Coordinates of C-alpha atoms in Angstrom, one line a residue:
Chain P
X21 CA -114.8 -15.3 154.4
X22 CA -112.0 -14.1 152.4
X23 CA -109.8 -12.5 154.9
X24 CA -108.4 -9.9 151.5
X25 CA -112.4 -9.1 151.4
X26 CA -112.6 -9.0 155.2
X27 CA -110.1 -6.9 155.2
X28 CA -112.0 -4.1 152.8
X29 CA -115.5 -4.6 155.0
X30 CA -113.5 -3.8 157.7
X31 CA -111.7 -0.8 156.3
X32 CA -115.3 0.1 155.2
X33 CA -116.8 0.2 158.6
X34 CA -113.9 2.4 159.1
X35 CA -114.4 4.7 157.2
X36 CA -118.5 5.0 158.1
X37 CA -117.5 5.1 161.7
X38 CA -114.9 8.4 160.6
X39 CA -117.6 9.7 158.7
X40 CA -120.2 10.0 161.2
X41 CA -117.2 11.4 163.6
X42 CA -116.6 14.1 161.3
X43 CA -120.4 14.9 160.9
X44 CA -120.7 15.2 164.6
X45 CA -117.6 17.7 164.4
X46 CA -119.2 19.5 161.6
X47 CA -122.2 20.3 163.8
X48 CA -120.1 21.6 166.6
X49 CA -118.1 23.8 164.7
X50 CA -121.5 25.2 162.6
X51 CA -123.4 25.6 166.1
X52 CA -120.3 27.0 167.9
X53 CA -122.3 30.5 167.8
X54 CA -125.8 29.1 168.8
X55 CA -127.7 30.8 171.5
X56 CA -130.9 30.1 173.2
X57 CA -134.3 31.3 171.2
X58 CA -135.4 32.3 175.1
X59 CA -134.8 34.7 177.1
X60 CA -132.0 33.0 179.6
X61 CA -132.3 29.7 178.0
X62 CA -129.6 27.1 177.4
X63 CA -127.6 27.3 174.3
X64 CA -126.6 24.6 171.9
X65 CA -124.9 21.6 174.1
X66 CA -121.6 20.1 172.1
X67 CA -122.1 16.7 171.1
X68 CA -119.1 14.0 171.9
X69 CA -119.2 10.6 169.4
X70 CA -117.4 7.4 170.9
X71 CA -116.6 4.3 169.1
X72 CA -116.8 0.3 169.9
X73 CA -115.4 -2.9 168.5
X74 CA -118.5 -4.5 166.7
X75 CA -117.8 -8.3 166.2
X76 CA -119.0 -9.5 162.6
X77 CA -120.1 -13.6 163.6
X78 CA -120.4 -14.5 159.7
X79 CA -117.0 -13.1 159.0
X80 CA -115.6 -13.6 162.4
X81 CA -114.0 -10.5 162.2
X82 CA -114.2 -7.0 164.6
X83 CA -115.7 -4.2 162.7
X84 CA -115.7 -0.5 164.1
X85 CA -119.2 0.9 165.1
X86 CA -120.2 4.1 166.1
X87 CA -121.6 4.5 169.7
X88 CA -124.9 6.5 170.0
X89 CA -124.0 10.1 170.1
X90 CA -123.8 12.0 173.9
X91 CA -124.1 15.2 175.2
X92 CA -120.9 17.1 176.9
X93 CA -122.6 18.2 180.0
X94 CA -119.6 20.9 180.5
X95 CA -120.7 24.7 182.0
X96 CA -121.9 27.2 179.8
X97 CA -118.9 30.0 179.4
X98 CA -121.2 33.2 180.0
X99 CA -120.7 36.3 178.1
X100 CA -121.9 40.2 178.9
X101 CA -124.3 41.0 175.7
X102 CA -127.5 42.6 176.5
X103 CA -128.5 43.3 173.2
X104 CA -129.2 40.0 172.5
X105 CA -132.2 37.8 172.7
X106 CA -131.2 34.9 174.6
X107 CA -129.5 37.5 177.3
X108 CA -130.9 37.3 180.6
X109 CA -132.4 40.4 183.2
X110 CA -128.9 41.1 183.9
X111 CA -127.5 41.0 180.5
X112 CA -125.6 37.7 180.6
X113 CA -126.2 35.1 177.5
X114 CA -124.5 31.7 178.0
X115 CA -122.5 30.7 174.8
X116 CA -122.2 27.0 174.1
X117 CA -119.5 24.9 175.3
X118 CA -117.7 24.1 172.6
X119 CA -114.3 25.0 171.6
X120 CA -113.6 25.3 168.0
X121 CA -109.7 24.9 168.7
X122 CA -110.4 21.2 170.1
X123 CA -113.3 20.2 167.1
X124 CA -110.4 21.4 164.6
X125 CA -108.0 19.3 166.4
X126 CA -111.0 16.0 166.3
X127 CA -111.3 17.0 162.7
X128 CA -108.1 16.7 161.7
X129 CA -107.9 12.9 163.7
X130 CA -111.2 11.9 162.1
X131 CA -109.1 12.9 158.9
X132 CA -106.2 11.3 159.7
X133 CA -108.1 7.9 160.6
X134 CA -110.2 8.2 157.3
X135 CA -107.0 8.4 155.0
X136 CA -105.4 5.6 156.6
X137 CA -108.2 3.3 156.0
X138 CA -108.5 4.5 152.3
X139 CA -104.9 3.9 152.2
X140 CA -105.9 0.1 153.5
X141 CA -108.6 0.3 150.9
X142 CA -106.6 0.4 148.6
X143 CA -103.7 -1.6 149.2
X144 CA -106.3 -4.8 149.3
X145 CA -107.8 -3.7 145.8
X146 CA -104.0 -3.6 144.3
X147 CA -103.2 -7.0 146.2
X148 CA -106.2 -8.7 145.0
X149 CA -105.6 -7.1 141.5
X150 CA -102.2 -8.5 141.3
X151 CA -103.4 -12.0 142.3
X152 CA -105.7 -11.8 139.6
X153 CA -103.1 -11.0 136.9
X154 CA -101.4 -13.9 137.8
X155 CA -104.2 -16.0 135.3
X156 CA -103.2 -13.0 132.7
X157 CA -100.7 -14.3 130.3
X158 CA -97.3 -12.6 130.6
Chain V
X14 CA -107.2 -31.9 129.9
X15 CA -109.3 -30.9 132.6
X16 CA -106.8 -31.4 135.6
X17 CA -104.2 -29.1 134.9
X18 CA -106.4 -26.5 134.9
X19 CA -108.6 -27.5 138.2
X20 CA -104.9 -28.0 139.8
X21 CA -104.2 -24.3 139.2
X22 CA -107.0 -23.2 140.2
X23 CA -106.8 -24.8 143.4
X24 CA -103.4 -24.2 143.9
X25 CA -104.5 -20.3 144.7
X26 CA -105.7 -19.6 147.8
X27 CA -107.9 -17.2 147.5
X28 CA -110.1 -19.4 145.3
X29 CA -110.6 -22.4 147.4
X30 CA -111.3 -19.9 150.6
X31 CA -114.3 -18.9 149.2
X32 CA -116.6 -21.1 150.0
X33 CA -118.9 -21.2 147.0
X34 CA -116.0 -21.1 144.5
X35 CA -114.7 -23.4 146.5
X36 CA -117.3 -25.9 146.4
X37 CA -117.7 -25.4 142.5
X38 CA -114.3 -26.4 142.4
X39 CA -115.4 -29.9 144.2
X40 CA -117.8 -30.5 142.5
X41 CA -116.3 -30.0 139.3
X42 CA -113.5 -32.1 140.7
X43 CA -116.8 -34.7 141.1
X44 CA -118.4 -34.5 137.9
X45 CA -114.8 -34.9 136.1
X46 CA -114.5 -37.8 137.5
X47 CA -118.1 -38.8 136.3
X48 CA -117.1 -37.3 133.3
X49 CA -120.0 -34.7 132.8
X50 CA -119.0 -31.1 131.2
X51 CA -118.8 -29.5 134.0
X52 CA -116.0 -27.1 133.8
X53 CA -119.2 -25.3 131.6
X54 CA -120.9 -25.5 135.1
X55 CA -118.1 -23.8 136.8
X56 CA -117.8 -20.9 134.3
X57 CA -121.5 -20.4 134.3
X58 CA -121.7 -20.2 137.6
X59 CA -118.0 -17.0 137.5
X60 CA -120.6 -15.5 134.9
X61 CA -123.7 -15.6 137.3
X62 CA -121.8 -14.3 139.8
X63 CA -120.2 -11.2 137.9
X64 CA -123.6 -10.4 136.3
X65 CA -125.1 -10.5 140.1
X66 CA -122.1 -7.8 141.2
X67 CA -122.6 -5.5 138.5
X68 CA -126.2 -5.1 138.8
X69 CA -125.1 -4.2 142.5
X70 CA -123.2 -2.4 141.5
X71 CA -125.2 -0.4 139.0
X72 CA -128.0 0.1 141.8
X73 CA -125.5 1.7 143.7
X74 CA -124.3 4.2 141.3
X75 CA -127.9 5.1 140.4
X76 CA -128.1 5.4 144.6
X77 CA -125.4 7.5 144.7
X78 CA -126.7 9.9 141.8
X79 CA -129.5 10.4 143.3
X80 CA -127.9 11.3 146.7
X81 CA -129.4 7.6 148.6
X82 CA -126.6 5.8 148.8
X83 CA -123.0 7.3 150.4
X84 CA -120.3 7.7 148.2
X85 CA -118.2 4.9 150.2
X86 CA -120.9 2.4 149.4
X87 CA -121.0 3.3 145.9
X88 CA -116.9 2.7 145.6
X89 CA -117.0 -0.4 147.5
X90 CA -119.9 -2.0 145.3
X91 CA -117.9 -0.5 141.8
X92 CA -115.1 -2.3 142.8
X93 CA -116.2 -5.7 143.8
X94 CA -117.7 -5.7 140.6
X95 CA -114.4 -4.5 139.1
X96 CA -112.9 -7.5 140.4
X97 CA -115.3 -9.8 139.5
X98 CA -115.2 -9.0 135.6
X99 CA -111.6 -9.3 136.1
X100 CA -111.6 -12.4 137.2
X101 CA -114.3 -13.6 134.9
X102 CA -112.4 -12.0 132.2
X103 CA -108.9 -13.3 133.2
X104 CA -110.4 -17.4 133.5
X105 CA -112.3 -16.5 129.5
X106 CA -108.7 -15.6 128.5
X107 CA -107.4 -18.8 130.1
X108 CA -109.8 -21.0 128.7
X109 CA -109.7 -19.4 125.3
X110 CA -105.9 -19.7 125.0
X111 CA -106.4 -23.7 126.2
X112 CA -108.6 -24.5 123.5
X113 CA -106.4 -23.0 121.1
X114 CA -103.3 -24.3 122.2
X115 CA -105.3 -28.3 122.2
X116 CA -106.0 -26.8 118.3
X117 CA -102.8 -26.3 117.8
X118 CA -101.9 -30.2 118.8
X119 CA -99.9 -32.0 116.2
X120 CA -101.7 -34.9 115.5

């Protein structure tokens, strides 16, 4: 393969792979608030997102791949609230562990990670651009 | 009148790694030297290929109207077919401007 369009499939998988991390962070943050439907019950858990070299064999090249998605089995912070409906007999509701500080700070590396393959992106589209203008007369 | 040409082409890189363009090349290399037209093969062949990316291409965008396709795919198919009209329109020019400057020929 064309190591200019290896290059950009590799970028690609780069950027899915940021993509599903940010998704996964986008959940946290929007369930950061969740509580158990049941009296007592477990709240929403915060989900973690890990990533693996994936080799291509017909390019020969490593791609990035998203690992399956995990649980953080972390405790539950517990909070004093008895007027709400996941509290238990004594009042208590457990509040899920996530902490919004640390998904910002994941958000802002999934971010980070997703420009700079864009910015590969597109350096290979104005390389292989340039080669072809080579056949354009001057 | 076909050499100079096949030369240049050869001479970039990126054209004799891929494979299939590669081969073309060869074989046109091969059928010169038989002396069939088969530089026509060769262009026929850049065309095919460009037609094939932009209808990818197209099914892409209509995939990413709709919401079924992600908008990275949709950038990544727009642009390989970018670059395949450029090419294909960048080798036209070439072979254009060879005809006319073999017309221009004092004989």
């Amino acid at each position: 393969m064309d190591p200019l369009t290896a290059a950009m499939r590799i970028a690609g998988s780069g950027l899915d792979a940021q993509s599903n991390r940010l998704r996964v962070v986008s959940e946290n943050i929007a369930n950061s608030q969740s509580t158990s439907r049941v009296a007592g019950g477990d709240p929403y858990q915060r989900k973690t997102i890990s990533f693996g070299a994936e080799l291509d064999r017909a390019a020969g090249v490593n791609l990035i791949k998203a690992n399956q998605v995990g649980l953080d089995y972390s405790e539950f912070p517990i909070e004093f609230d008895p007027g709400n409906s996941a509290a238990n007999d004594l009042g208590y509701v457990k509040m899920p562990n996530v902490n919004v500080l640390v998904e910002m700070a994941d958000m802002r590396e999934a971010n980070r990670s997703y420009e700079a393959n864009l910015q590969v992106v597109k350096q290979v589209r104005d390389l292989v651009s340039m080669t072809i203008e080579l056949m354009r007369p001057s | 009148m076909i050499d100079p040409i096949t030369a240049a082409a050869l001479g970039v890189p990126s054209l004799t790694t891929d494979p299939a363009r590669a081969s073309a090349i060869t074989s046109t290399q091969t059928a010169a030297a038989n002396g069939a037209g088969s530089f026509a093969d060769v262009l026929a062949q850049v065309g095919e290929t460009t037609i094939d990316k932009l209808n990818t291409a197209e099914a892409a965008a209509i995939g990413g109207i709709r919401g079924d396709t992600g908008p990275r795919e949709v950038a990544e198919a727009v642009m390989s077919a970018e670059q395949s009209l450029q090419i294909a329109i960048a080798v036209r020019d070439k072979v254009v401007s060879a005809y006319l400057e073999i017309s221009r020929m004092a004989i």
